[in-house]
Coordinates of C-alpha atoms in Angstrom, one line a residue:
Chain Z
X1 CA -179.5 11.1 -21.1
X2 CA -176.2 12.3 -21.6
X3 CA -174.6 15.3 -21.5
X4 CA -172.8 18.2 -18.6
X5 CA -173.8 21.1 -16.9
X6 CA -171.9 22.9 -19.7
X7 CA -174.4 22.2 -22.2
X8 CA -176.8 24.6 -20.2
X9 CA -177.5 27.9 -19.5
X10 CA -176.1 29.9 -16.9
X11 CA -180.1 30.4 -15.4
X12 CA -183.1 29.5 -15.3
X13 CA -186.0 32.0 -17.1
X14 CA -188.8 29.1 -16.5
X15 CA -192.2 31.5 -15.3
X16 CA -194.2 29.9 -12.6
X17 CA -197.0 29.4 -15.2
X18 CA -195.0 27.5 -16.7
X19 CA -193.6 24.6 -14.1
X20 CA -195.7 21.6 -14.4
X21 CA -196.5 19.6 -11.3
X22 CA -195.1 16.1 -11.6
X23 CA -193.2 16.4 -15.5
X24 CA -189.9 14.2 -14.7
X25 CA -186.7 15.5 -16.0
X26 CA -183.6 13.2 -16.4
X27 CA -182.5 10.7 -15.6
X28 CA -179.1 12.9 -15.8
X29 CA -176.1 11.0 -15.6
X30 CA -173.5 12.5 -13.3
X31 CA -169.8 11.1 -11.9
X32 CA -169.0 11.1 -8.7
X33 CA -165.3 10.9 -8.9
X34 CA -162.9 11.5 -6.1
X35 CA -162.1 14.6 -6.9
X36 CA -165.5 16.2 -6.7
X37 CA -165.9 14.0 -3.3
X38 CA -162.8 15.3 -1.7
X39 CA -163.1 19.0 -2.8
X40 CA -166.8 19.0 0.0
X41 CA -165.3 16.6 2.5
X42 CA -163.7 19.2 4.0
X43 CA -163.1 23.5 3.5
X44 CA -164.9 23.8 0.4
X45 CA -162.7 23.3 -2.7
X46 CA -159.9 22.0 -0.3
X47 CA -158.7 18.4 -1.9
X48 CA -159.5 15.9 0.8
X49 CA -159.4 12.0 0.4
X50 CA -162.1 10.5 0.8
X51 CA -163.9 7.1 -0.3
X52 CA -167.5 7.8 0.1
X53 CA -169.2 10.5 -1.1
X54 CA -169.7 13.0 2.0
X55 CA -173.0 14.4 2.3
X56 CA -172.1 17.5 0.8
X57 CA -172.2 16.5 -2.7
X58 CA -175.7 16.2 -3.0
X59 CA -176.8 19.4 -3.2
X60 CA -174.3 19.7 -5.7
X61 CA -175.9 16.9 -7.5
X62 CA -179.1 18.9 -7.0
X63 CA -177.9 22.2 -8.4
X64 CA -176.4 19.9 -11.3
X65 CA -179.8 18.2 -11.9
X66 CA -181.2 21.3 -11.8
X67 CA -179.4 22.8 -14.3
X68 CA -179.9 20.2 -16.9
X69 CA -183.7 20.4 -16.1
X70 CA -184.3 24.0 -16.2
X71 CA -181.3 26.0 -16.8
X72 CA -180.9 26.4 -12.9
X73 CA -182.1 28.3 -10.5
X74 CA -183.7 31.6 -11.9
X75 CA -182.1 34.9 -11.1
X76 CA -184.3 36.5 -8.2
X77 CA -185.4 33.6 -6.7
X78 CA -184.5 32.3 -2.8
X79 CA -183.7 29.4 -1.8
X80 CA -185.9 28.6 1.3
X81 CA -185.2 25.3 2.5
X82 CA -184.0 22.3 1.7
X83 CA -184.0 18.7 2.9
X84 CA -182.1 15.1 2.5
X85 CA -182.8 11.9 2.9
X86 CA -180.1 9.3 2.7
X87 CA -180.9 5.7 2.4
X88 CA -177.8 4.4 1.1
X89 CA -173.6 5.4 1.3
X90 CA -171.9 6.1 -2.1
X91 CA -168.4 5.0 -3.0
X92 CA -166.6 7.8 -5.3
X93 CA -165.6 7.1 -8.6
X94 CA -169.3 6.0 -9.5
X95 CA -171.6 7.1 -11.9
X96 CA -175.2 8.3 -11.0
X97 CA -178.7 9.0 -12.1
X98 CA -180.8 11.7 -11.0
X99 CA -184.5 12.3 -12.1
X100 CA -186.2 15.5 -10.9
X101 CA -189.5 17.1 -11.2
X102 CA -191.5 19.6 -9.9
X103 CA -193.4 18.2 -6.9
X104 CA -195.5 21.2 -6.0
X105 CA -196.3 24.9 -6.4
X106 CA -198.2 27.2 -4.0
X107 CA -198.8 30.4 -2.9
X108 CA -198.3 31.4 0.3
X109 CA -198.5 34.7 1.9
X110 CA -198.4 35.9 -1.3
X111 CA -195.4 34.2 -2.4
X112 CA -195.2 31.9 -4.8
X113 CA -193.2 28.8 -3.6
X114 CA -192.2 25.9 -5.8
X115 CA -191.0 22.3 -4.5
X116 CA -188.7 20.7 -6.6
X117 CA -187.7 17.3 -6.2
X118 CA -184.8 14.8 -6.4
X119 CA -183.9 11.1 -6.9
X120 CA -180.5 10.2 -7.1
X121 CA -179.5 6.4 -7.8
X122 CA -176.6 4.9 -8.6
X123 CA -176.5 4.3 -12.4
X124 CA -175.3 0.9 -12.8
X125 CA -177.6 -1.3 -10.3
X126 CA -180.5 1.5 -9.7
X127 CA -179.6 1.6 -6.0
X128 CA -181.3 4.4 -4.2
X129 CA -178.9 6.8 -2.7
X130 CA -180.3 10.2 -1.8
X131 CA -184.1 11.7 -2.1
X132 CA -184.8 15.3 -1.3
X133 CA -186.1 18.7 -2.2
X134 CA -185.5 22.4 -2.6
X135 CA -188.0 24.5 -1.4
X136 CA -187.3 27.9 -3.5
X137 CA -189.6 31.3 -3.5
X138 CA -189.9 32.0 -7.3
X139 CA -189.1 35.0 -8.6
X140 CA -192.2 35.0 -10.7
X141 CA -196.2 34.5 -9.3
X142 CA -198.9 33.4 -11.4
X143 CA -200.1 35.5 -14.1
X144 CA -196.6 36.6 -14.3
X145 CA -194.1 36.5 -16.9
X146 CA -190.6 34.9 -17.1
X147 CA -188.2 36.8 -15.5
X148 CA -186.2 39.0 -17.0
Chain O
X1 CA -172.8 3.6 20.0
X2 CA -174.6 6.4 21.6
X3 CA -174.0 10.5 20.9
X4 CA -172.7 13.0 23.3
X5 CA -173.6 16.7 23.2
X6 CA -170.8 17.5 24.9
X7 CA -168.4 15.6 22.0
X8 CA -170.2 17.6 19.1
X9 CA -167.7 19.0 17.4
X10 CA -166.7 22.9 16.8
X11 CA -166.0 23.1 13.1
X12 CA -166.1 27.0 11.6
X13 CA -165.7 27.3 7.7
X14 CA -164.7 30.8 6.6
X15 CA -166.4 32.0 3.6
X16 CA -164.4 32.8 0.7
X17 CA -164.4 34.0 -2.4
X18 CA -162.4 31.4 -3.2
X19 CA -164.6 28.6 -1.8
X20 CA -167.3 30.4 -3.9
X21 CA -165.3 30.2 -7.0
X22 CA -165.2 26.6 -6.6
X23 CA -168.7 25.7 -5.6
X24 CA -169.7 27.2 -8.7
X25 CA -167.0 25.3 -10.2
X26 CA -168.3 21.5 -9.0
X27 CA -172.1 22.8 -9.2
X28 CA -172.6 24.4 -12.1
X29 CA -174.2 27.2 -10.7
X30 CA -173.1 30.5 -11.8
X31 CA -175.3 33.1 -11.0
X32 CA -173.8 36.7 -11.2
X33 CA -174.6 36.8 -7.3
X34 CA -172.2 34.6 -6.8
X35 CA -169.3 35.1 -9.0
X36 CA -169.8 38.6 -10.4
X37 CA -169.1 41.4 -8.4
X38 CA -170.6 44.0 -10.0
X39 CA -173.9 42.3 -10.6
X40 CA -173.9 41.4 -7.1
X41 CA -173.3 45.1 -6.2
X42 CA -176.1 46.0 -8.6
X43 CA -178.5 43.4 -6.6
X44 CA -180.8 43.6 -3.8
X45 CA -178.0 42.3 -1.8
X46 CA -175.7 45.1 -2.4
X47 CA -172.7 42.2 -2.8
X48 CA -171.8 38.8 -3.6
X49 CA -173.2 35.9 -1.2
X50 CA -172.6 32.1 -1.5
X51 CA -174.4 30.0 -2.1
X52 CA -177.3 28.5 0.1
X53 CA -175.4 25.0 0.6
X54 CA -172.4 26.6 1.2
X55 CA -173.8 28.2 5.0
X56 CA -174.9 24.6 5.3
X57 CA -171.6 23.4 5.1
X58 CA -170.3 23.8 8.9
X59 CA -173.0 21.4 9.9
X60 CA -171.9 18.5 7.2
X61 CA -168.2 18.7 8.2
X62 CA -169.1 18.7 12.4
X63 CA -171.5 16.2 12.1
X64 CA -169.5 13.4 10.1
X65 CA -166.8 14.2 12.2
X66 CA -169.4 13.8 15.3
X67 CA -170.1 10.2 14.2
X68 CA -166.3 9.1 12.8
X69 CA -167.7 9.2 9.1
X70 CA -167.3 10.1 5.6
X71 CA -171.4 9.6 4.8
X72 CA -174.8 10.1 7.1
X73 CA -175.4 6.2 7.8
X74 CA -179.0 5.1 6.0
X75 CA -181.6 6.3 7.5
X76 CA -180.3 10.1 8.0
X77 CA -182.5 12.4 6.8
X78 CA -181.2 16.6 7.3
X79 CA -184.2 19.4 6.9
X80 CA -182.7 22.9 6.4
X81 CA -184.5 26.3 6.7
X82 CA -182.0 29.0 5.2
X83 CA -182.6 32.1 7.5
X84 CA -179.8 34.7 5.7
X85 CA -176.7 34.7 3.1
X86 CA -173.9 34.6 3.9
X87 CA -170.5 36.5 2.1
X88 CA -167.0 36.5 1.6
X89 CA -165.4 36.9 5.1
X90 CA -168.1 35.4 6.8
X91 CA -166.6 32.6 9.7
X92 CA -169.6 29.7 10.2
X93 CA -170.0 27.7 13.2
X94 CA -172.3 25.3 13.3
X95 CA -173.1 25.1 17.4
X96 CA -175.8 21.8 18.1
X97 CA -179.1 23.3 19.8
X98 CA -180.7 20.3 21.1
X99 CA -179.7 16.3 21.1
X100 CA -182.8 13.7 22.0
X101 CA -182.1 9.9 20.4
X102 CA -181.1 10.2 16.7
X103 CA -183.4 13.9 16.9
X104 CA -181.0 16.6 16.1
X105 CA -181.6 20.3 16.2
X106 CA -178.7 22.5 15.5
X107 CA -177.8 26.0 13.6
X108 CA -175.1 27.8 11.5
X109 CA -174.4 30.7 12.8
X110 CA -171.9 33.4 11.7
X111 CA -169.2 35.7 13.7
X112 CA -172.4 38.4 14.3
X113 CA -174.6 36.0 15.9
X114 CA -176.5 35.9 13.1
X115 CA -178.3 32.2 12.1
X116 CA -177.8 31.9 8.8
X117 CA -179.0 28.2 8.7
X118 CA -181.6 26.2 10.8
X119 CA -180.9 22.5 10.9
X120 CA -182.9 19.4 12.2
X121 CA -181.9 15.9 11.4
X122 CA -182.1 12.8 12.4
X123 CA -178.9 10.9 12.1
X124 CA -179.1 6.6 13.6
X125 CA -176.4 5.6 15.2
X126 CA -177.9 1.9 15.1

């Protein structure tokens, strides 16, 4: 799947009830440029020379994929937890393919939690680079409509 | 190579609106809570808050500096719990809590002592 984050709306309005567990989105291709990697290696936004993508690149790729899949994190949501597993290094100036899906939905202590899974691979050779997930407190729960 | 708790570097990230704007540009996450002062002021947070991963950034910088690498080694894992928002002007420092073999517990703490992020990580060095 091609395109860019600029094609998508800024915020999601997907209701909890409309999230379908295991429905896959992507793969979305994203370029991990030297500029992107360098601006996340040291202080954020300050260019640093690197040859390999630093770990901070991957939460950014999660957000890009989430935006392309469902418009981003919905307004009013709370990022509760994040997990990453690092499988292989990624040289800069490579293209990755990101697949994302809803891994779980559950209500705990009256709060609706949504787990969104990510799989990032080198687009050229399918090498798995990083997997991970975001656990988000969704702004709507079961039986509630889309957030305003 | 074995890691030494004493060698864990002190890395402090100061959260600035420029850094938040850069993160919004890089990630495509232009949530008004991060980039629109008026909308953020009207929210439950009462003002701009940074993207969650910005609070984690000092851990990534400290960990890679500690290991002497640009990327975390294959087999590494990082589990993050977000505990409090950060805002422009906050200084977030990563503190190593414990080291047991490759297993690390750390916290990103802002200037008033509030833990904004808790981290449990495995950082293989073999």
